[in-house]
mmCIF file of C-alpha atoms in Angstrom:
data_model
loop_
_atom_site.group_PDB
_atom_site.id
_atom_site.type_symbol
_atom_site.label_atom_id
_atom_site.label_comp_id
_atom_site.label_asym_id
_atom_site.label_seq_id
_atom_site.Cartn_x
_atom_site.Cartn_y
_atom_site.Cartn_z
ATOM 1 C CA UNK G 269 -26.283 -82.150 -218.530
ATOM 2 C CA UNK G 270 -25.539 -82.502 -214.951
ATOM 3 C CA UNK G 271 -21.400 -81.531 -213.764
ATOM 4 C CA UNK G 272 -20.348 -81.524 -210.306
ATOM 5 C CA UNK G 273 -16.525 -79.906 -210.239
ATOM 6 C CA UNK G 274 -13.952 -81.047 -207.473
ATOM 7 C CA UNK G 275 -11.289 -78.484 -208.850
ATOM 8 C CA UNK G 276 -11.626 -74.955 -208.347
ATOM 9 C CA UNK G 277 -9.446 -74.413 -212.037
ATOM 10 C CA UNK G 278 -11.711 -76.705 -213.808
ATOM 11 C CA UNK G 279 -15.161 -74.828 -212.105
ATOM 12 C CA UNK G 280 -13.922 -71.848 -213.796
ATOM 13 C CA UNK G 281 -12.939 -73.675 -217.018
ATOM 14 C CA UNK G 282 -16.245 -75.272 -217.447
ATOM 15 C CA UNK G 283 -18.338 -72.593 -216.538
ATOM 16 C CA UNK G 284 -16.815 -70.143 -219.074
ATOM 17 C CA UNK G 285 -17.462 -72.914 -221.692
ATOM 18 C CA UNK G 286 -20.756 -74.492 -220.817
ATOM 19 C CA UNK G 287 -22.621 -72.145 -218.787
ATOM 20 C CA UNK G 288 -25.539 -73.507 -216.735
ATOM 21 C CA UNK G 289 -24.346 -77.252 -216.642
ATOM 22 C CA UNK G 290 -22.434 -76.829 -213.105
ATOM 23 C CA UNK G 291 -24.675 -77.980 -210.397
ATOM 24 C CA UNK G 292 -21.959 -78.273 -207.170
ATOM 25 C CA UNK G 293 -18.452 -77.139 -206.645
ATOM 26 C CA UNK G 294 -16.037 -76.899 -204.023
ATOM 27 C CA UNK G 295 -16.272 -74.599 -201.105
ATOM 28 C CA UNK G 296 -12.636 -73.678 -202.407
ATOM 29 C CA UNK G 297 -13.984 -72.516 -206.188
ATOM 30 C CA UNK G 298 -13.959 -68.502 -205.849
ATOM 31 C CA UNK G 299 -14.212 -68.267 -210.017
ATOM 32 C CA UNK G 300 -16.003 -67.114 -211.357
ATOM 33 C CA UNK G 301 -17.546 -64.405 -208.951
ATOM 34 C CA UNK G 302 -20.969 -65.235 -207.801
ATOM 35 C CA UNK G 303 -21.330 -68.297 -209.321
ATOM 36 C CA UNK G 304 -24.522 -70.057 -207.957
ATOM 37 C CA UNK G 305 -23.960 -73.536 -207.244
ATOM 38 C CA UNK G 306 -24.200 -75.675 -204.371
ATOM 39 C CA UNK G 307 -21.277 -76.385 -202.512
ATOM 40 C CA UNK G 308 -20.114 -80.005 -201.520
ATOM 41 C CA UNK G 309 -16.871 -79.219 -199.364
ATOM 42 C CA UNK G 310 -13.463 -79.279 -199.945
ATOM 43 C CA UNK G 311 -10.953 -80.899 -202.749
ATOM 44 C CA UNK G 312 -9.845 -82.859 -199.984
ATOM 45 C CA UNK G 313 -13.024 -84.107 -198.248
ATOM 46 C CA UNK G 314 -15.975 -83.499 -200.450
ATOM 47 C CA UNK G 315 -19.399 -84.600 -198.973
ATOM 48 C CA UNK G 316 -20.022 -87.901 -201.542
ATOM 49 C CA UNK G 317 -23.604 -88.092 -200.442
ATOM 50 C CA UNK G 318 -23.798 -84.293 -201.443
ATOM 51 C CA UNK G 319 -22.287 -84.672 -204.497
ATOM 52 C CA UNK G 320 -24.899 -87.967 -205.303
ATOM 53 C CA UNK G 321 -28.314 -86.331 -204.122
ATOM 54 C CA UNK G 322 -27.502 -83.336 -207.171
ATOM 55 C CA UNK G 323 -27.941 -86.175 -209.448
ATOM 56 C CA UNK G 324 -24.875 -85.514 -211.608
ATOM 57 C CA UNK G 325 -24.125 -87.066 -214.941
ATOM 58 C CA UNK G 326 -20.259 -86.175 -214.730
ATOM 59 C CA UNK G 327 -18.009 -85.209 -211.878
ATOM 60 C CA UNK G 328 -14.640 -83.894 -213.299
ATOM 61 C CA UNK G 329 -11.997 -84.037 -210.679
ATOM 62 C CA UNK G 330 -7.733 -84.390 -210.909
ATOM 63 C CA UNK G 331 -5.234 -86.732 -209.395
ATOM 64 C CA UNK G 332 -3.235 -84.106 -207.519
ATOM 65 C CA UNK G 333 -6.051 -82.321 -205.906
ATOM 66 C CA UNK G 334 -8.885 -85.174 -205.129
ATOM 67 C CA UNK G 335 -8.866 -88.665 -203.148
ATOM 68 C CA UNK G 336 -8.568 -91.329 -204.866
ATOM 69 C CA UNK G 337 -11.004 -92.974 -202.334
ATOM 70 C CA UNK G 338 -13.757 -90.056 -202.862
ATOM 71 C CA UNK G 339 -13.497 -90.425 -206.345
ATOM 72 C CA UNK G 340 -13.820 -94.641 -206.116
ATOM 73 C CA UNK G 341 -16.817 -93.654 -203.880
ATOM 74 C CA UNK G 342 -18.304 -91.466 -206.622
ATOM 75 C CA UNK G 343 -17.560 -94.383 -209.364
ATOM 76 C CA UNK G 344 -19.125 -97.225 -206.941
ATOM 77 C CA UNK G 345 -22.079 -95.364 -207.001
ATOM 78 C CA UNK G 346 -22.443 -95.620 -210.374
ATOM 79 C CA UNK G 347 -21.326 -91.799 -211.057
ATOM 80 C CA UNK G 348 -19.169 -91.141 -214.159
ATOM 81 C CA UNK G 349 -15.817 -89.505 -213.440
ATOM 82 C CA UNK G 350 -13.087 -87.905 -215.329
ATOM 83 C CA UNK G 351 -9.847 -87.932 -213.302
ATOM 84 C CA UNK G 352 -6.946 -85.157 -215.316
ATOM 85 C CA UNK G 353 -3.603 -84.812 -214.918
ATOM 86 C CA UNK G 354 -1.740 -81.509 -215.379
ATOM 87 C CA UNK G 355 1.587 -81.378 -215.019
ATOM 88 C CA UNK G 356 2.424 -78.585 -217.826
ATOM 89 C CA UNK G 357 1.475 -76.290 -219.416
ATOM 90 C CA UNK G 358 0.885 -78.231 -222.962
ATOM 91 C CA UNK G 359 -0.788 -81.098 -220.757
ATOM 92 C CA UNK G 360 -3.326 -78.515 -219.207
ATOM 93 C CA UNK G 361 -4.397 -77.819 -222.493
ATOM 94 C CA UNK G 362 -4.777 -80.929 -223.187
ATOM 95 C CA UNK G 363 -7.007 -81.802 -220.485
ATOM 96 C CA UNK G 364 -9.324 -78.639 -220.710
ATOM 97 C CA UNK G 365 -10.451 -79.460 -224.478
ATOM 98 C CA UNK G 366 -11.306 -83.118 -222.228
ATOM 99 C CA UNK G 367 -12.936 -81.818 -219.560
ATOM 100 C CA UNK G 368 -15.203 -79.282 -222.104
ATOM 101 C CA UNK G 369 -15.745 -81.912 -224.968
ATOM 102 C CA UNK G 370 -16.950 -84.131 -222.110
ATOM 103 C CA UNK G 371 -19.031 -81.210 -221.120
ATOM 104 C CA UNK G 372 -21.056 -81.278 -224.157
ATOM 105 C CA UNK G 373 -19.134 -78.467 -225.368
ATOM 106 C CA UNK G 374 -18.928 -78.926 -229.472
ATOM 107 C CA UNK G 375 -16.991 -75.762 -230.331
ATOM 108 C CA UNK G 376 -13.782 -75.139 -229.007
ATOM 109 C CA UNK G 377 -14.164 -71.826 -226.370
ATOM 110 C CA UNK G 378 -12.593 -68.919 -227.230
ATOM 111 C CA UNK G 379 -10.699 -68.219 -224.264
ATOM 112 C CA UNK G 380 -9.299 -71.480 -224.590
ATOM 113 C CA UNK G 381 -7.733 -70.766 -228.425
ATOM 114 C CA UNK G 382 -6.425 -67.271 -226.339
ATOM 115 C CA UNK G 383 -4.731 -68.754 -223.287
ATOM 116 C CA UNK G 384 -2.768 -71.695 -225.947
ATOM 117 C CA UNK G 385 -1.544 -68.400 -227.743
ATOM 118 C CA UNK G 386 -0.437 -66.661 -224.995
ATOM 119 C CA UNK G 387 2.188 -69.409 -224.217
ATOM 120 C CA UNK G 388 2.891 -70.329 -227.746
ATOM 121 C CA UNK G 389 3.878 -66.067 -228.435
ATOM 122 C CA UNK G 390 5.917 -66.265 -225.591
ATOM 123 C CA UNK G 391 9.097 -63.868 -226.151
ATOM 124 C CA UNK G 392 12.650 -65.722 -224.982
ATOM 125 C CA UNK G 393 13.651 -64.838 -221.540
ATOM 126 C CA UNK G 394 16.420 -62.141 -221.360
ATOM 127 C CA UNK G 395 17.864 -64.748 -218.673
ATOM 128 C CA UNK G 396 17.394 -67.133 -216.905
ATOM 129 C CA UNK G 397 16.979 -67.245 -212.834
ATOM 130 C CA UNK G 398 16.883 -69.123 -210.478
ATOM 131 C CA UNK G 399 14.133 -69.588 -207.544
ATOM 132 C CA UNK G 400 13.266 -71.393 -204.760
ATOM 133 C CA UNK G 401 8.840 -71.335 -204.641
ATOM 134 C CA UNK G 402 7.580 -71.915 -201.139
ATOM 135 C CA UNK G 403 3.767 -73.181 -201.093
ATOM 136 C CA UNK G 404 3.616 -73.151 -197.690
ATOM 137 C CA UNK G 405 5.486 -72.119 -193.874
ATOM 138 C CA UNK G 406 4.874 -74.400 -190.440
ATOM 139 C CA UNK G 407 6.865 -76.422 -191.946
ATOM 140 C CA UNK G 408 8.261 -74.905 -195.229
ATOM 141 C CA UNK G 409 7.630 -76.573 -197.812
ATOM 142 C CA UNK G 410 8.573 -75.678 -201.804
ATOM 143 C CA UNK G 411 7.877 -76.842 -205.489
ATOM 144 C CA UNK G 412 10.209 -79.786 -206.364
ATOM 145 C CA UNK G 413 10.005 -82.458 -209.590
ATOM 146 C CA UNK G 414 7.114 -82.345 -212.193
ATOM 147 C CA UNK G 415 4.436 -80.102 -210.980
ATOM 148 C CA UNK G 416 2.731 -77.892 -213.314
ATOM 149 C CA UNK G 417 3.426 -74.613 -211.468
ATOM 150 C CA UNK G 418 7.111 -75.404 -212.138
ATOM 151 C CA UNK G 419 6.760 -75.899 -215.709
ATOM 152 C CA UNK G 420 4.682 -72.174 -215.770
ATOM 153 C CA UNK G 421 8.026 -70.496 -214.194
ATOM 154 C CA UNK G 422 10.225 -72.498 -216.289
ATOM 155 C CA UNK G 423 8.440 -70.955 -219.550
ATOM 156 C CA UNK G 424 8.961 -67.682 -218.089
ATOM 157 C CA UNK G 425 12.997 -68.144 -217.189
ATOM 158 C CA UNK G 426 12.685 -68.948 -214.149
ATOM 159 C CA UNK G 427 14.022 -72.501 -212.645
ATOM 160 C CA UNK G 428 13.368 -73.334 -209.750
ATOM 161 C CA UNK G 429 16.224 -74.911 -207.711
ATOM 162 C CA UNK G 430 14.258 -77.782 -206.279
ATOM 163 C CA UNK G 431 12.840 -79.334 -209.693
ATOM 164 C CA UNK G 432 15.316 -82.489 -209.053
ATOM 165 C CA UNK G 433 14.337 -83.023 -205.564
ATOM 166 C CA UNK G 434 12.734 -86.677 -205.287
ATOM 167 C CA UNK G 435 9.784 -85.522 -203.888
ATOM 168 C CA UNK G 436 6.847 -83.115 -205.972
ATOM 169 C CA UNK G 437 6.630 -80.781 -202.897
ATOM 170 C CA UNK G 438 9.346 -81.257 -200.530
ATOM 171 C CA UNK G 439 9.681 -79.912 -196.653
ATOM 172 C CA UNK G 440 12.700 -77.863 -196.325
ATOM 173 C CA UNK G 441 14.164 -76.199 -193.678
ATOM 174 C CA UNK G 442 14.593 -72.587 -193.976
ATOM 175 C CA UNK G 443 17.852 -72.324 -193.389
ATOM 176 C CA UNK G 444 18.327 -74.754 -196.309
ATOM 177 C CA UNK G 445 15.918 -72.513 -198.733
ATOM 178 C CA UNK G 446 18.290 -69.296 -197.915
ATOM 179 C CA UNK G 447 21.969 -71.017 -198.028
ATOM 180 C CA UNK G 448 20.607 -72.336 -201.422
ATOM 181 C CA UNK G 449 20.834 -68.886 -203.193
ATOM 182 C CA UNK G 450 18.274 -68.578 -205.079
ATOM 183 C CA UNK G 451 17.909 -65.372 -207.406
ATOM 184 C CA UNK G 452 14.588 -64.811 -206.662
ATOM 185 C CA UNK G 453 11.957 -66.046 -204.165
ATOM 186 C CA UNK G 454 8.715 -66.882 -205.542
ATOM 187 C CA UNK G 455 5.420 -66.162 -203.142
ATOM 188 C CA UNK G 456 2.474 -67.017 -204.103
ATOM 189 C CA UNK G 457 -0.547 -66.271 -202.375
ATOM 190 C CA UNK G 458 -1.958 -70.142 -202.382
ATOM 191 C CA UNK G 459 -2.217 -72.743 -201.431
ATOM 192 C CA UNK G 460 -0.873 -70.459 -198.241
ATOM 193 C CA UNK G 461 -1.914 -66.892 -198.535
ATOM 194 C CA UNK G 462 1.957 -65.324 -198.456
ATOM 195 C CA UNK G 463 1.593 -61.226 -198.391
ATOM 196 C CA UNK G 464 4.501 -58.484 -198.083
ATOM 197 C CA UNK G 465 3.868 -58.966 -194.386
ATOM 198 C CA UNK G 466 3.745 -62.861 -194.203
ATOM 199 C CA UNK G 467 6.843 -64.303 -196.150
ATOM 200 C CA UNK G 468 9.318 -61.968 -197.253
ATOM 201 C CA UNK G 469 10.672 -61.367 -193.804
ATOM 202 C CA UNK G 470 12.427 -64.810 -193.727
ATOM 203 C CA UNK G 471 14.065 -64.382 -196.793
ATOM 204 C CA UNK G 472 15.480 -60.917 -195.993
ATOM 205 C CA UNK G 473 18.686 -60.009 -198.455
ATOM 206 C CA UNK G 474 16.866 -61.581 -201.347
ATOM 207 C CA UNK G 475 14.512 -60.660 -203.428
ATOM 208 C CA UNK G 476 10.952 -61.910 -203.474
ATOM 209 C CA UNK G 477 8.189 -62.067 -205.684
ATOM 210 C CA UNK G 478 4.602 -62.001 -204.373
ATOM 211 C CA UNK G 479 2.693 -63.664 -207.194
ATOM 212 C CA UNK G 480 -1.243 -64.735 -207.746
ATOM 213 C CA UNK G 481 -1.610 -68.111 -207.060
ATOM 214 C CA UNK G 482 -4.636 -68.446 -209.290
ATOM 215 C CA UNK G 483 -2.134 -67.282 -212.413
ATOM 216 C CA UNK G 484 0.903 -69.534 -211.221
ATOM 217 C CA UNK G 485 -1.431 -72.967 -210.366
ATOM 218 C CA UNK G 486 -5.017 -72.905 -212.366
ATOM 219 C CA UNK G 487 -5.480 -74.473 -215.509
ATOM 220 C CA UNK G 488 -8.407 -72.579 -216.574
ATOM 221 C CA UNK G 489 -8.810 -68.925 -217.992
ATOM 222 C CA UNK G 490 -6.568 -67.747 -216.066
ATOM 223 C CA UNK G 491 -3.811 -69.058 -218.376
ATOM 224 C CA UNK G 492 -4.540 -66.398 -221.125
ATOM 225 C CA UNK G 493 -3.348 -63.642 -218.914
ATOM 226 C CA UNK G 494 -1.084 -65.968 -216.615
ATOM 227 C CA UNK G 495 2.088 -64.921 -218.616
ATOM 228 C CA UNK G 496 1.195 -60.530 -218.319
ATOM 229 C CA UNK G 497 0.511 -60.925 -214.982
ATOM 230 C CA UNK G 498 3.495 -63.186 -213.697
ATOM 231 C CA UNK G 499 5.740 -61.726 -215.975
ATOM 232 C CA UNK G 500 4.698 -58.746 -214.009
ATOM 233 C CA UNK G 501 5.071 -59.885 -210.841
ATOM 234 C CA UNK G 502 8.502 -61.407 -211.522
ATOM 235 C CA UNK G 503 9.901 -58.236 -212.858
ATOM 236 C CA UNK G 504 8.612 -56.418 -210.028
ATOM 237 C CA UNK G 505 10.936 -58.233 -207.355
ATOM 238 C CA UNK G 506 13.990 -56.735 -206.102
ATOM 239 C CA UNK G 507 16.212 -56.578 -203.306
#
């Protein structure tokens, strides 16, 4: 079998579980290390007539992070394509046994079984906080309503202030974010790369958390060790 993968989460999801069937990913899919694949552009503007010359027998893509028109592209030229949507955590799951039994893969992978049980032990939250989540400065722009990353921090005891906002990622103005008062400030370092230098600074008085953005918005491995690692990163903030 023959899988191109437009999502950088579900690269590293289906190579874990069906190694050797990925023949092109994104220029954007860093996991696993070293993986060996040719690369057909971005989630965003994938080269179609790449993506048709490697022949494949499934593309697996998502309806947040693709086109619709690349993916209509893909289908009109007689390509098969499986479109998810992950907008929590129980959905993602969801989706991955999908994307792997449409893989070929006959077995459920372990890591999958591991990451469901890592959210399923979850302790309670001591308490809950609140957050604003910025995914981006030039303009600032934060989580709002139904996104999967939201869910993640909500799971954790963490809500974050914009989850009724109309919009899935709003543009705020700063001032806004800091007169809202949020408990914590959640960084993560993607879709923009926020560091201790590059973030922080505008919310000064509050604290921040600089979190992995692989851990807060892939649906892949990753989600075995997401809680340890955010849970980590959470506690670490302070003022």
């Amino acid at each position: 079998m023959r899988v191109v993968s437009l999502v950088p989460s579900l690269t590293e999801a289906v190579a874990a579980s069906a190694p050797g069937v990925l023949v092109g990913a994104t220029d954007w899919c860093t996991h696993p290390a070293g993986l060996d694949v040719v690369r057909v552009g971005g989630t965003k503007n994938p080269t179609t007539d790449r993506v048709l010359d490697l022949a494949p027998d499934l593309v697996v893509a998502n309806e947040e992070e693709n086109r619709a028109a690349d993916l209509d592209a893909l289908r009109a030229a007689g390509v098969e394509v499986l479109v998810t949507e992950v907008r929590s955590v129980p959905q993602a799951f969801r989706e991955l046994d999908r994307v792997v039994g449409a893989c070929g893969v006959r077995n459920r992978p372990r890591w999958l079984d591991e990451a469901e049980a890592a959210w399923a032990t979850l302790p309670e939250a001591a308490g809950r906080r609140s957050a604003v989540v910025p995914i981006w400065r030039r303009p600032w722009m934060v989580l709002g309503r139904d996104t999967f990353a939201g869910d993640v921090l909500a799971r954790l005891g963490v809500d974050q202030l914009y989850a009724g906002h109309a919009e899935r990622y709003p543009r705020v103005p700063l001032e806004e974010l800091r007169a809202a008062g949020p408990d914590v400030v959640v960084l993560p370092d993607e879709p923009y790369r926020f560091t201790a230098d590059d973030g922080p600074e505008a919310f000064a008085g509050l604290p921040c958390a600089l979190v992995s953005g692989r851990h807060l918005t892939w649906y892949g491995p990753s989600l075995a060790e997401a809680p340890r690692v955010l849970g980590a990163a959470l506690a670490a903030a302070h003022r």
